[in-house]
XYZ file of C-alpha atoms in Angstrom:
750
model
C 25.404 48.767 -39.963
C 28.550 49.933 -41.723
C 28.043 51.431 -45.167
C 30.506 49.054 -46.833
C 28.671 46.113 -45.260
C 25.382 47.407 -46.661
C 26.855 47.672 -50.129
C 28.370 44.189 -49.925
C 25.141 42.564 -48.715
C 22.629 44.284 -50.971
C 24.121 46.315 -53.812
C 27.163 44.205 -54.742
C 25.732 40.768 -54.019
C 25.553 39.894 -57.721
C 27.121 41.310 -60.871
C 23.768 42.512 -62.178
C 22.977 44.354 -58.946
C 26.450 45.892 -58.971
C 25.921 47.219 -62.496
C 22.554 48.738 -61.598
C 23.685 50.185 -58.246
C 27.014 51.635 -59.427
C 25.811 55.280 -59.812
C 24.387 55.305 -56.280
C 27.479 53.677 -54.759
C 29.814 56.006 -56.626
C 27.918 59.035 -55.332
C 27.604 57.940 -51.689
C 31.156 56.693 -51.043
C 33.424 59.136 -49.186
C 36.865 58.969 -47.499
C 35.305 58.533 -44.042
C 33.856 55.172 -45.137
C 37.363 53.708 -45.583
C 38.556 54.033 -42.011
C 40.149 50.837 -40.635
C 37.441 48.235 -40.103
C 36.761 44.544 -40.622
C 34.896 45.240 -43.870
C 37.880 46.550 -45.844
C 39.197 43.059 -46.578
C 35.799 41.926 -47.862
C 35.558 45.076 -49.966
C 38.946 44.455 -51.624
C 38.070 40.829 -52.246
C 34.800 41.814 -53.934
C 36.643 44.325 -56.148
C 39.111 41.649 -57.271
C 36.199 39.353 -58.096
C 34.587 42.018 -60.255
C 37.883 42.775 -62.040
C 38.394 39.091 -62.963
C 34.793 38.578 -64.047
C 34.003 37.338 -67.564
C 31.195 39.875 -67.918
C 32.400 43.191 -69.488
C 29.880 45.110 -67.401
C 31.177 43.600 -64.175
C 34.768 44.410 -65.150
C 33.725 47.996 -65.825
C 32.101 48.185 -62.369
C 35.263 46.803 -60.760
C 37.475 49.378 -62.515
C 35.196 52.253 -61.499
C 35.009 51.155 -57.854
C 38.783 50.621 -57.733
C 39.309 54.171 -59.028
C 36.894 55.548 -56.425
C 38.658 53.582 -53.684
C 42.033 54.999 -54.720
C 40.667 58.530 -54.528
C 39.153 57.957 -51.087
C 42.011 56.052 -49.416
C 45.679 56.347 -50.335
C 46.627 53.577 -47.893
C 44.375 51.054 -49.637
C 45.772 52.171 -52.996
C 49.315 51.507 -51.772
C 48.412 47.999 -50.606
C 46.063 46.861 -53.387
C 47.021 48.862 -56.481
C 49.680 46.369 -57.572
C 47.080 43.657 -58.160
C 44.707 46.140 -59.833
C 47.434 47.296 -62.252
C 48.224 43.710 -63.231
C 44.562 43.224 -64.197
C 43.831 46.618 -65.831
C 46.971 46.923 -67.977
C 46.307 43.852 -70.199
C 42.799 45.151 -70.901
C 44.263 48.013 -72.989
C 45.581 45.532 -75.565
C 42.321 43.610 -75.902
C 39.186 44.324 -77.879
C 37.233 45.681 -74.944
C 34.284 48.097 -75.077
C 35.261 51.792 -74.986
C 33.822 52.384 -71.470
C 35.984 49.585 -70.077
C 39.101 50.923 -71.795
C 38.415 54.464 -70.570
C 37.987 53.219 -66.993
C 41.250 51.251 -67.218
C 43.149 54.274 -68.621
C 41.826 56.482 -65.861
C 42.672 53.965 -63.100
C 46.226 53.303 -64.320
C 47.002 56.986 -64.864
C 45.816 57.895 -61.372
C 47.831 55.113 -59.736
C 51.039 55.988 -61.605
C 50.838 59.729 -60.900
C 49.638 59.640 -57.272
C 52.256 57.226 -55.963
C 55.365 59.296 -56.669
C 55.969 59.634 -52.918
C 56.181 55.822 -52.535
C 59.688 54.908 -53.812
C 59.271 51.187 -53.320
C 55.945 51.121 -55.111
C 57.459 53.138 -57.951
C 60.356 50.708 -58.290
C 58.251 47.560 -58.209
C 55.072 48.620 -60.031
C 55.318 51.917 -61.896
C 58.716 51.756 -63.612
C 58.249 48.258 -65.152
C 54.695 48.938 -66.341
C 55.058 52.555 -67.524
C 56.434 51.796 -71.053
C 53.712 49.191 -71.565
C 51.089 51.723 -70.563
C 52.424 54.383 -72.957
C 52.693 51.921 -75.860
C 49.119 50.811 -75.241
C 47.966 54.446 -75.345
C 49.825 55.036 -78.624
C 48.130 51.977 -80.126
C 44.702 53.221 -79.053
C 45.340 56.653 -80.607
C 46.409 55.114 -83.911
C 43.898 52.274 -84.246
C 40.788 53.064 -82.246
C 37.684 54.273 -84.055
C 36.110 55.918 -81.007
C 36.772 59.657 -80.858
C 36.090 59.861 -77.133
C 38.486 56.989 -76.424
C 41.246 58.510 -78.582
C 40.827 61.875 -76.842
C 41.064 60.217 -73.418
C 44.184 58.283 -74.432
C 45.872 61.398 -75.831
C 45.199 63.382 -72.644
C 46.480 60.510 -70.478
C 49.642 60.200 -72.578
C 50.354 63.921 -72.226
C 49.984 63.787 -68.433
C 52.168 60.706 -68.085
C 54.892 62.249 -70.299
C 54.973 65.397 -68.166
C 55.142 63.338 -64.943
C 57.783 60.829 -66.150
C 59.693 62.530 -69.015
C 62.926 60.553 -68.706
C 61.128 57.179 -68.987
C 59.809 58.131 -72.458
C 63.072 58.845 -74.277
C 62.955 55.489 -76.019
C 59.370 56.165 -77.120
C 59.943 59.736 -78.334
C 60.040 58.840 -82.033
C 56.808 56.874 -81.808
C 55.074 59.656 -79.888
C 56.221 62.234 -82.459
C 54.967 60.089 -85.317
C 51.604 59.642 -83.630
C 51.152 63.348 -82.907
C 52.232 64.362 -86.419
C 49.755 61.877 -87.851
C 46.956 63.465 -85.861
C 47.925 66.988 -86.915
C 48.234 66.073 -90.594
C 44.734 64.624 -90.936
C 42.374 67.311 -92.193
C 39.127 65.574 -91.259
C 40.193 65.011 -87.665
C 37.852 66.622 -85.082
C 39.065 69.775 -83.395
C 38.913 68.224 -79.919
C 41.423 65.522 -80.801
C 43.601 68.082 -82.601
C 43.707 70.232 -79.471
C 44.749 67.248 -77.356
C 47.449 66.377 -79.879
C 48.744 69.955 -79.776
C 48.963 69.771 -75.988
C 50.913 66.529 -76.305
C 53.381 67.986 -78.822
C 53.993 71.096 -76.702
C 55.200 68.914 -73.808
C 57.576 66.598 -75.698
C 60.592 68.874 -75.235
C 60.659 67.815 -71.563
C 61.766 64.329 -72.640
C 65.191 65.773 -73.551
C 65.891 66.565 -69.887
C 66.783 69.812 -68.160
C 69.803 70.461 -70.370
C 68.321 69.601 -73.744
C 64.750 70.819 -73.167
C 65.538 74.368 -74.309
C 67.174 73.264 -77.550
C 64.366 70.811 -78.288
C 61.764 73.511 -77.671
C 63.542 75.999 -79.944
C 63.868 73.381 -82.671
C 60.151 72.667 -82.484
C 59.299 76.404 -82.636
C 61.509 76.952 -85.690
C 59.929 73.995 -87.435
C 56.392 75.220 -86.749
C 57.318 78.745 -87.865
C 58.565 77.351 -91.168
C 55.380 75.358 -91.669
C 53.196 78.373 -90.895
C 55.149 80.565 -93.308
C 54.819 77.994 -96.085
C 51.088 77.652 -95.482
C 50.619 81.420 -95.570
C 52.436 81.666 -98.896
C 50.364 78.825 -100.305
C 47.115 80.464 -99.224
C 48.079 83.795 -100.829
C 48.986 82.251 -104.154
C 47.324 85.015 -106.198
C 48.907 87.813 -104.163
C 52.445 89.038 -103.780
C 54.150 88.948 -100.393
C 56.983 91.512 -100.382
C 57.766 90.896 -96.715
C 58.955 87.361 -97.337
C 60.158 87.981 -100.910
C 57.827 85.166 -101.964
C 60.387 82.612 -100.798
C 61.020 80.449 -97.748
C 64.268 78.846 -96.800
C 64.786 75.232 -95.855
C 68.267 73.848 -95.214
C 69.780 77.049 -96.592
C 68.123 76.789 -100.023
C 65.302 78.982 -101.256
C 62.106 77.386 -102.458
C 58.551 78.396 -103.206
C 55.986 76.169 -101.453
C 53.286 77.281 -103.879
C 55.085 75.595 -106.777
C 54.858 72.181 -105.133
C 51.236 72.386 -104.050
C 49.801 74.127 -107.105
C 46.883 76.548 -106.999
C 43.522 74.979 -106.253
C 40.478 75.887 -104.206
C 40.696 72.669 -102.197
C 44.350 73.427 -101.552
C 43.424 76.823 -100.109
C 41.133 75.254 -97.515
C 43.726 72.592 -96.714
C 46.536 75.105 -96.277
C 44.378 77.326 -94.098
C 43.596 74.379 -91.823
C 47.315 73.661 -91.521
C 48.036 77.326 -90.821
C 45.413 77.371 -88.093
C 46.889 74.281 -86.435
C 50.409 75.709 -86.698
C 49.347 78.924 -84.967
C 47.557 76.947 -82.255
C 50.717 74.900 -81.747
C 52.777 78.091 -81.432
C 50.345 79.409 -78.824
C 50.647 76.160 -76.885
C 54.450 76.215 -77.103
C 54.528 79.770 -75.743
C 52.617 78.551 -72.681
C 54.679 75.379 -72.204
C 56.679 74.685 -69.057
C 60.444 74.459 -69.126
C 62.843 73.824 -66.233
C 65.266 76.422 -67.609
C 65.148 79.636 -69.598
C 64.226 79.424 -73.257
C 65.576 81.273 -76.267
C 62.594 82.854 -77.985
C 62.761 83.883 -81.681
C 60.868 87.102 -81.027
C 61.559 88.804 -84.355
C 60.429 85.791 -86.388
C 57.230 85.387 -84.375
C 56.327 89.076 -84.631
C 57.107 89.047 -88.338
C 54.759 86.112 -88.891
C 51.969 87.853 -86.991
C 52.468 91.102 -88.907
C 52.479 89.258 -92.231
C 49.151 87.650 -91.426
C 47.690 90.991 -90.358
C 48.970 92.733 -93.506
C 47.037 90.438 -95.832
C 44.730 92.545 -97.989
C 41.482 91.910 -99.781
C 41.119 92.679 -103.493
C 44.703 93.724 -103.915
C 45.495 94.766 -107.458
C 47.486 92.133 -109.319
C 48.508 92.768 -112.896
C 48.927 89.096 -113.690
C 46.263 86.626 -114.800
C 44.586 84.963 -111.825
C 41.672 82.620 -111.344
C 38.644 84.535 -110.073
C 37.301 81.571 -108.119
C 40.645 81.011 -106.440
C 40.919 84.723 -105.639
C 37.424 84.658 -104.085
C 38.380 81.663 -101.947
C 41.514 83.405 -100.718
C 39.572 86.581 -99.943
C 37.053 84.570 -97.934
C 39.697 83.266 -95.518
C 41.540 86.590 -95.175
C 39.556 87.796 -92.091
C 40.310 84.481 -90.397
C 44.001 84.978 -91.167
C 43.790 88.396 -89.499
C 42.290 86.786 -86.412
C 45.097 84.203 -86.276
C 47.724 86.939 -86.483
C 46.040 88.875 -83.679
C 45.890 85.761 -81.493
C 49.591 85.107 -82.028
C 50.593 88.660 -81.106
C 48.274 88.699 -78.075
C 49.861 85.520 -76.718
C 53.301 86.902 -77.506
C 52.603 90.156 -75.648
C 51.508 88.210 -72.573
C 54.731 86.207 -72.789
C 57.402 88.849 -73.392
C 55.704 92.032 -72.043
C 58.101 95.011 -72.329
C 60.280 93.292 -74.926
C 57.531 93.940 -77.461
C 58.019 97.724 -77.269
C 60.113 98.025 -80.493
C 57.212 96.553 -82.464
C 54.351 98.553 -80.913
C 54.348 101.272 -83.574
C 54.215 98.739 -86.407
C 51.413 96.821 -84.694
C 49.376 99.983 -84.091
C 49.865 101.044 -87.693
C 48.353 97.812 -88.997
C 45.519 97.992 -86.452
C 44.754 101.507 -87.657
C 44.716 100.397 -91.281
C 42.249 97.603 -90.577
C 39.940 99.793 -88.483
C 39.868 102.498 -91.151
C 38.677 100.153 -93.874
C 35.050 100.779 -94.776
C 34.175 97.345 -96.090
C 31.409 95.592 -94.127
C 33.389 92.362 -93.950
C 36.331 94.180 -92.361
C 34.272 96.235 -89.905
C 32.625 93.064 -88.628
C 36.069 91.616 -87.849
C 37.328 94.563 -85.806
C 37.096 92.657 -82.505
C 40.452 90.784 -82.799
C 42.272 94.033 -83.564
C 40.727 95.799 -80.557
C 41.679 92.904 -78.291
C 45.210 93.046 -79.644
C 45.408 96.791 -79.056
C 44.215 96.400 -75.449
C 46.671 93.592 -74.701
C 49.635 95.345 -76.283
C 48.837 98.620 -74.511
C 48.406 96.810 -71.181
C 51.611 94.778 -71.381
C 53.876 97.564 -72.597
C 54.848 100.781 -70.782
C 53.628 104.242 -71.716
C 54.461 105.096 -75.298
C 54.090 108.365 -77.159
C 52.552 107.232 -80.429
C 50.320 110.291 -80.679
C 49.321 109.964 -84.338
C 48.107 106.391 -84.110
C 46.530 106.895 -80.684
C 44.357 109.823 -81.769
C 43.190 108.132 -84.938
C 42.459 104.841 -83.190
C 40.457 106.674 -80.516
C 38.350 108.400 -83.172
C 37.616 105.019 -84.766
C 36.688 103.372 -81.455
C 34.199 106.034 -80.317
C 31.480 105.071 -82.877
C 31.395 101.568 -81.378
C 29.956 103.054 -78.166
C 27.432 105.488 -79.606
C 24.862 102.702 -79.951
C 24.604 102.636 -76.162
C 23.205 106.151 -76.226
C 19.626 107.003 -77.113
C 18.850 107.391 -80.762
C 17.824 110.852 -81.959
C 14.247 110.840 -83.232
C 12.904 113.660 -85.343
C 10.074 115.508 -83.641
C 6.709 115.147 -85.297
C 5.201 118.408 -86.501
C 2.134 119.643 -84.750
C -1.324 118.766 -85.978
C -2.055 122.351 -87.038
C 0.985 122.384 -89.300
C 0.273 119.029 -90.932
C -3.365 119.437 -91.933
C -4.503 121.916 -94.483
C -7.478 124.204 -94.175
C -10.818 122.436 -94.121
C -9.435 118.989 -93.277
C -10.095 117.111 -90.097
C -7.235 116.210 -87.835
C -6.280 112.550 -88.152
C -6.328 110.671 -84.878
C -4.187 107.651 -84.253
C -5.276 104.741 -82.155
C -4.174 105.470 -78.629
C -2.256 102.662 -76.961
C -0.849 101.135 -80.139
C 2.646 101.503 -78.769
C 1.811 98.869 -76.151
C 1.561 96.248 -78.898
C 4.927 96.995 -80.439
C 7.009 93.952 -79.528
C 10.076 94.851 -81.588
C 12.607 96.695 -79.441
C 16.042 97.941 -80.297
C 18.798 95.733 -78.909
C 22.259 97.246 -78.851
C 24.270 94.005 -78.862
C 22.528 91.368 -80.937
C 25.286 88.762 -80.572
C 28.081 87.853 -78.203
C 30.670 89.361 -80.534
C 28.861 92.704 -80.417
C 29.054 92.694 -76.630
C 32.736 91.790 -76.713
C 33.312 94.615 -79.193
C 31.732 97.153 -76.827
C 33.727 95.862 -73.849
C 36.979 95.926 -75.792
C 36.205 99.462 -76.969
C 35.716 100.600 -73.376
C 38.989 98.991 -72.322
C 40.805 100.611 -75.230
C 39.434 104.080 -74.465
C 40.351 103.645 -70.812
C 43.950 102.943 -71.751
C 44.052 105.722 -74.322
C 42.826 108.387 -71.917
C 45.324 107.568 -69.182
C 48.355 106.266 -71.066
C 48.722 108.413 -74.182
C 48.809 112.063 -75.158
C 45.562 112.645 -76.992
C 44.435 115.818 -78.672
C 42.257 118.072 -76.489
C 39.247 117.638 -78.770
C 39.520 113.835 -78.733
C 40.035 113.716 -74.982
C 37.079 116.039 -74.375
C 34.818 113.933 -76.580
C 35.804 110.758 -74.732
C 35.112 112.370 -71.358
C 31.729 113.680 -72.490
C 30.840 110.285 -73.927
C 31.741 108.506 -70.690
C 29.720 110.969 -68.613
C 26.708 110.570 -70.894
C 26.951 106.788 -70.690
C 27.289 106.954 -66.915
C 24.024 108.880 -66.701
C 22.001 107.031 -69.328
C 23.063 103.394 -68.954
C 21.580 102.797 -65.450
C 18.191 103.904 -66.786
C 18.210 101.324 -69.590
C 16.855 97.806 -68.951
C 19.343 94.943 -69.344
C 17.207 93.385 -72.073
C 17.752 96.427 -74.295
C 21.535 96.033 -74.095
C 21.858 92.384 -75.033
C 19.417 89.630 -75.833
C 22.106 86.975 -75.398
C 23.448 87.791 -71.929
C 21.649 89.987 -69.410
C 24.867 90.224 -67.391
C 26.378 92.432 -70.088
C 24.521 95.449 -68.693
C 26.201 95.062 -65.306
C 29.619 94.486 -66.884
C 29.359 97.629 -68.968
C 28.118 99.645 -65.992
C 31.120 98.589 -63.927
C 33.566 99.437 -66.713
C 32.011 102.849 -67.378
C 31.835 103.620 -63.689
C 35.492 102.758 -63.226
C 36.446 105.038 -66.095
C 34.439 107.918 -64.617
C 35.994 107.401 -61.199
C 39.453 107.400 -62.733
C 38.635 110.672 -64.446
C 38.360 112.305 -61.026
C 41.958 111.428 -60.197
C 43.253 111.954 -63.716
C 46.574 113.846 -63.809
C 45.339 115.930 -66.754
C 42.768 117.716 -64.606
C 39.703 116.219 -66.279
C 37.843 115.634 -63.046
C 37.844 119.252 -61.902
C 34.878 120.212 -64.047
C 33.031 116.888 -63.841
C 33.526 116.282 -60.118
C 30.030 117.395 -59.094
C 28.307 115.326 -61.743
C 30.249 112.141 -61.053
C 30.027 112.514 -57.294
C 26.255 113.054 -57.472
C 25.828 109.981 -59.664
C 28.096 107.824 -57.506
C 26.426 108.850 -54.262
C 23.213 107.240 -55.500
C 24.752 104.314 -57.369
C 23.784 100.842 -56.210
C 26.573 98.785 -57.781
C 28.849 96.953 -55.394
C 32.567 96.374 -55.682
C 33.563 99.933 -56.583
C 33.532 102.416 -53.714
C 34.216 106.074 -54.243
C 36.968 107.160 -51.885
C 36.276 110.870 -51.700
C 39.119 111.398 -49.257
C 41.744 110.210 -51.730
C 40.213 112.438 -54.398
C 40.095 115.580 -52.297
C 43.508 114.905 -50.740
C 45.553 112.870 -53.228
C 48.622 111.005 -52.002
C 50.547 111.549 -55.222
C 53.260 114.148 -55.867
C 52.565 116.856 -58.448
C 53.516 116.178 -62.026
C 56.748 117.683 -63.264
C 55.901 117.522 -66.973
C 53.424 119.929 -68.441
C 50.112 118.388 -69.438
C 46.798 119.634 -70.635
C 45.148 122.105 -68.340
C 41.561 121.648 -67.324
C 40.593 124.657 -69.410
C 41.514 122.771 -72.586
C 39.012 120.010 -71.795
C 35.699 121.077 -73.339
C 32.628 119.753 -71.556
C 30.063 122.326 -72.701
C 28.489 122.904 -76.079
C 28.958 126.662 -75.911
C 32.733 126.215 -75.694
C 33.062 123.789 -78.591
C 35.321 124.832 -81.403
C 34.645 123.953 -85.053
C 37.109 121.094 -84.673
C 35.201 119.736 -81.668
C 31.888 119.997 -83.492
C 33.267 118.284 -86.584
C 34.767 115.457 -84.522
C 31.542 114.946 -82.577
C 29.392 114.892 -85.692
C 31.744 112.520 -87.492
C 31.420 110.124 -84.539
C 27.630 110.082 -84.899
C 26.936 111.984 -81.663
C 24.321 114.738 -81.541
C 23.529 117.030 -78.639
C 20.248 117.956 -77.021
C 19.972 121.480 -78.380
C 20.588 120.321 -81.955
C 17.154 118.712 -82.295
C 14.729 120.347 -84.751
C 12.175 122.546 -83.029
C 8.791 122.720 -84.771
C 7.772 125.656 -82.580
C 10.350 128.012 -84.061
C 7.706 129.535 -86.315
C 5.535 130.570 -83.366
C 8.258 131.266 -80.814
C 11.640 131.958 -82.421
C 13.312 132.606 -79.071
C 12.063 129.500 -77.280
C 15.529 128.060 -76.702
C 16.366 130.447 -73.904
C 15.990 127.767 -71.256
C 19.183 126.070 -72.307
C 21.026 129.359 -72.646
C 19.837 130.890 -69.393
C 19.713 128.038 -66.940
C 22.796 126.349 -68.333
C 21.424 122.944 -67.499
C 24.027 120.200 -67.668
C 21.741 117.912 -69.624
C 21.770 120.430 -72.483
C 25.496 121.004 -72.229
C 26.726 117.424 -72.427
C 26.868 116.377 -76.047
C 24.603 113.329 -75.842
C 21.908 112.063 -78.207
C 18.382 112.424 -76.887
C 14.986 111.073 -77.780
C 12.375 113.720 -78.584
C 9.117 112.092 -79.673
C 7.049 115.136 -78.680
C 7.485 118.479 -77.016
C 6.080 119.270 -73.574
C 3.595 121.964 -72.757
C 5.189 123.407 -69.644
C 8.576 124.266 -68.318
C 8.431 121.594 -65.627
C 7.518 118.966 -68.192
C 10.300 120.242 -70.413
C 12.807 119.852 -67.599
C 11.504 116.374 -66.786
C 11.710 115.388 -70.454
C 15.302 116.542 -70.611
C 16.177 114.536 -67.522
C 14.633 111.423 -69.036
C 16.357 111.970 -72.366
C 19.835 111.819 -70.868
C 18.899 109.060 -68.478
C 18.779 110.980 -65.186
C 15.965 110.464 -62.745
C 14.365 113.207 -60.697
C 16.369 112.450 -57.599
C 19.704 112.763 -59.347
C 18.794 115.916 -61.209
C 18.453 117.808 -57.950
C 22.104 117.173 -57.164
C 23.526 117.896 -60.606
C 25.555 121.119 -60.560
C 24.360 123.940 -62.781
C 26.931 125.475 -65.090
C 26.025 128.928 -66.392
C 26.672 130.120 -69.897
C 28.294 133.413 -70.763
C 25.943 136.420 -70.402
C 26.038 137.121 -74.119
C 24.374 133.872 -75.131
C 21.088 134.579 -73.345
C 18.290 135.469 -75.688
C 15.561 138.047 -75.447
C 12.403 137.490 -73.490
C 9.344 136.226 -75.325
C 6.350 138.459 -74.465
C 3.799 136.017 -75.759
C 4.768 133.402 -73.199
C 5.436 135.647 -70.209
C 2.012 135.136 -68.676
C 2.141 131.360 -68.881
C 5.640 131.342 -67.459
C 4.572 132.898 -64.175
C 1.999 130.172 -63.580
C 4.331 127.235 -64.119
C 7.114 126.038 -61.797
C 10.422 126.946 -63.355
C 14.012 126.115 -62.467
C 16.294 128.595 -60.818
C 16.998 131.344 -63.353
C 19.181 134.426 -62.931
C 17.289 137.538 -61.908
C 18.322 139.465 -64.996
C 15.234 140.959 -66.644
C 16.563 140.163 -70.075
C 16.662 136.429 -69.393
C 13.705 134.133 -69.055
C 12.823 130.482 -69.491
C 10.281 129.706 -72.187
C 9.273 126.177 -73.137
C 9.905 125.334 -76.782
C 6.319 124.700 -77.827
C 3.965 125.956 -80.461
C 0.793 124.640 -78.845
C -1.305 126.858 -76.581
C -0.831 126.139 -72.911
C -3.972 124.727 -71.317
C -4.424 125.461 -67.626
C -6.562 123.508 -65.172
C -8.931 126.459 -64.677
C -9.481 129.690 -66.619
C -7.689 132.536 -65.095
C -7.702 136.161 -66.220
C -4.434 137.796 -65.558
C -4.633 141.563 -64.941
C -2.483 143.742 -67.077
C 0.777 145.167 -65.907
C -0.736 148.669 -65.592
C -3.463 147.435 -63.297
C -0.885 145.999 -60.943
C 0.692 149.432 -60.324
C -0.824 150.957 -57.128
C -2.136 154.538 -57.259
C -2.158 157.175 -54.578
C -5.972 157.404 -54.564
C -6.368 153.841 -53.539
C -4.196 154.082 -50.448
C -7.139 154.954 -48.203
C -9.450 152.281 -49.532
C -6.893 149.506 -49.410
C -7.807 146.930 -46.733
C -5.278 145.995 -44.126
C -3.594 142.634 -44.597
C -4.711 139.875 -42.312
C -2.273 138.589 -39.710
C -1.800 134.880 -39.380
C -1.567 134.133 -35.659
C -0.289 130.602 -36.288
C 2.848 131.710 -38.073
C 6.227 131.046 -36.502
C 7.671 134.508 -37.024
C 7.409 135.375 -33.359
C 9.079 132.175 -32.334
C 12.059 133.051 -34.453
């Protein structure tokens, strides 16, 4: 039995059954069910019956099934849509339920827009009914009390204006009045405001190909004037030297603050208008035009800079209302965000034409990032996004002063991803006084500690970290940074590349577990780009990055070692930093490097306090002699307790920087200068020979001693003979037994 026949016999037999079975029918119907058959005529007849029914529910079912039929079969729509339009269009002027009106709007809009390739149908059906349809939509937007219905009508009107712009010239004044009414109402929901903004941004197409550009420019100038007036009204207790406290309308100067008057309710109202004006500018910048448009770039940039220059608690010698000043200060961070959004959209629109304003934009970004107020530091995300977009859309610039200072301010945003430095607890012998018993804590209490440190507690914190990584990536490769700043960025990226894979995703963000993977990909890409960096940064870090990448499990980024070893790029003509100026080791740090690292909140492994210095003053020789990379990279480490053997000490160091045992075997060892090695510790020489130690130079003046003050406990007591007893004497040559020969050895086979 054909599917349409089944529906007609069982599901659509009565109006009540049709209303109950509509969800199932709507889901099952497909284009293959509307192939030519004898049931199509019965199907169309049943739809017409439902559309002319007196029951509102039956009419709603008929409209929904007619819309589904049009989507499944264009041939049926061409033959039957004329009768459906004649029934659905009068419903928009009646007092019908909102679901019925929404179904009629959706059916008529689909029929009018999908039949543009049928000239005869357009001439007979679409052109005569299109003005009626638009007028009905305008009436619904103005008079309806249903928010969902008004939003649907506004979206349908925008689509029909874009599809048939020339047919709406007579209705342009009414459409403008309706959209302005929606934008002027303060209590209007944001969803309807957004739909109204989309409608306004498409009205310039009604003027045709020739007049669309002039209409668009006129709309932009008008919105710019409104935004400037709103900004002046919001900052009524502050002075605005950039605009000279005046705006111009029709060639005459006026102060919009004099008309509105200072009030706290007026501040909120003007801010809402400013927000809608900026949103309208963003929509106009994305609007389609058949021809090129004349963009007022200077005026748009000036408006964005004025919003970003707004200050908090600016000194004003006049008498101001404290409550009004507090209200204006409260909306200042939101004004900053609006200015950043405007400049971001503008940079994506004009690209290289924004170059003359890059220095001014970076200067304001630097001022906002340097402010120490908590309310300003929490709103640093829009400025970082603006910096990334401007740097990405503009060519290489040489703004060295701003670039270095911005980089130093961005680095602290990433230090939270590293392990926190914990002070080592003093030993039990040092804490207790003579005659007191050693206090014992309950073992296993740490298993019941449910509170864990989360780096990004909110979505904005995660976006701040991602924007900081993007900004540092652009700064390293597109600007001329100071050697100390560049070295610190490289060391920070290497430390993050080693430590982040060892951290669980739940410790990075409690909101989105995917943030861990996103950050890993960004950091990995930065480290891979360091290898091919033209400044020679990858020469010293090649072994570390290659060892980490050879064991990495992330997909999507493949290390092409051939392109790194044999680059396909010509040598640089300009002189850049040599690889010797990039400091990756703590022993080579200058006072400037140390000061910059400490000001960024980054400590290094060998800067932790050592409680064993009283017993073994020279117990730091492991870092000096072996030159382990984990000690050299300036990364914070966790040191809850000190190990009791050299192997445990090495394992603890590998865990502190986030490197597992398998990766540590491939990490290259960089040796310090011979003069930094310390003297041997005689008290720990015996224990050193019993413990497995890393590869240490054979110099007798260099040894590896674990930094511990506790006595080393061995599995079994062992009495080590003295050094004099180990020296053989001539008298014992005769009594010395011959060594046994192992017959199973493979020396003969070799």
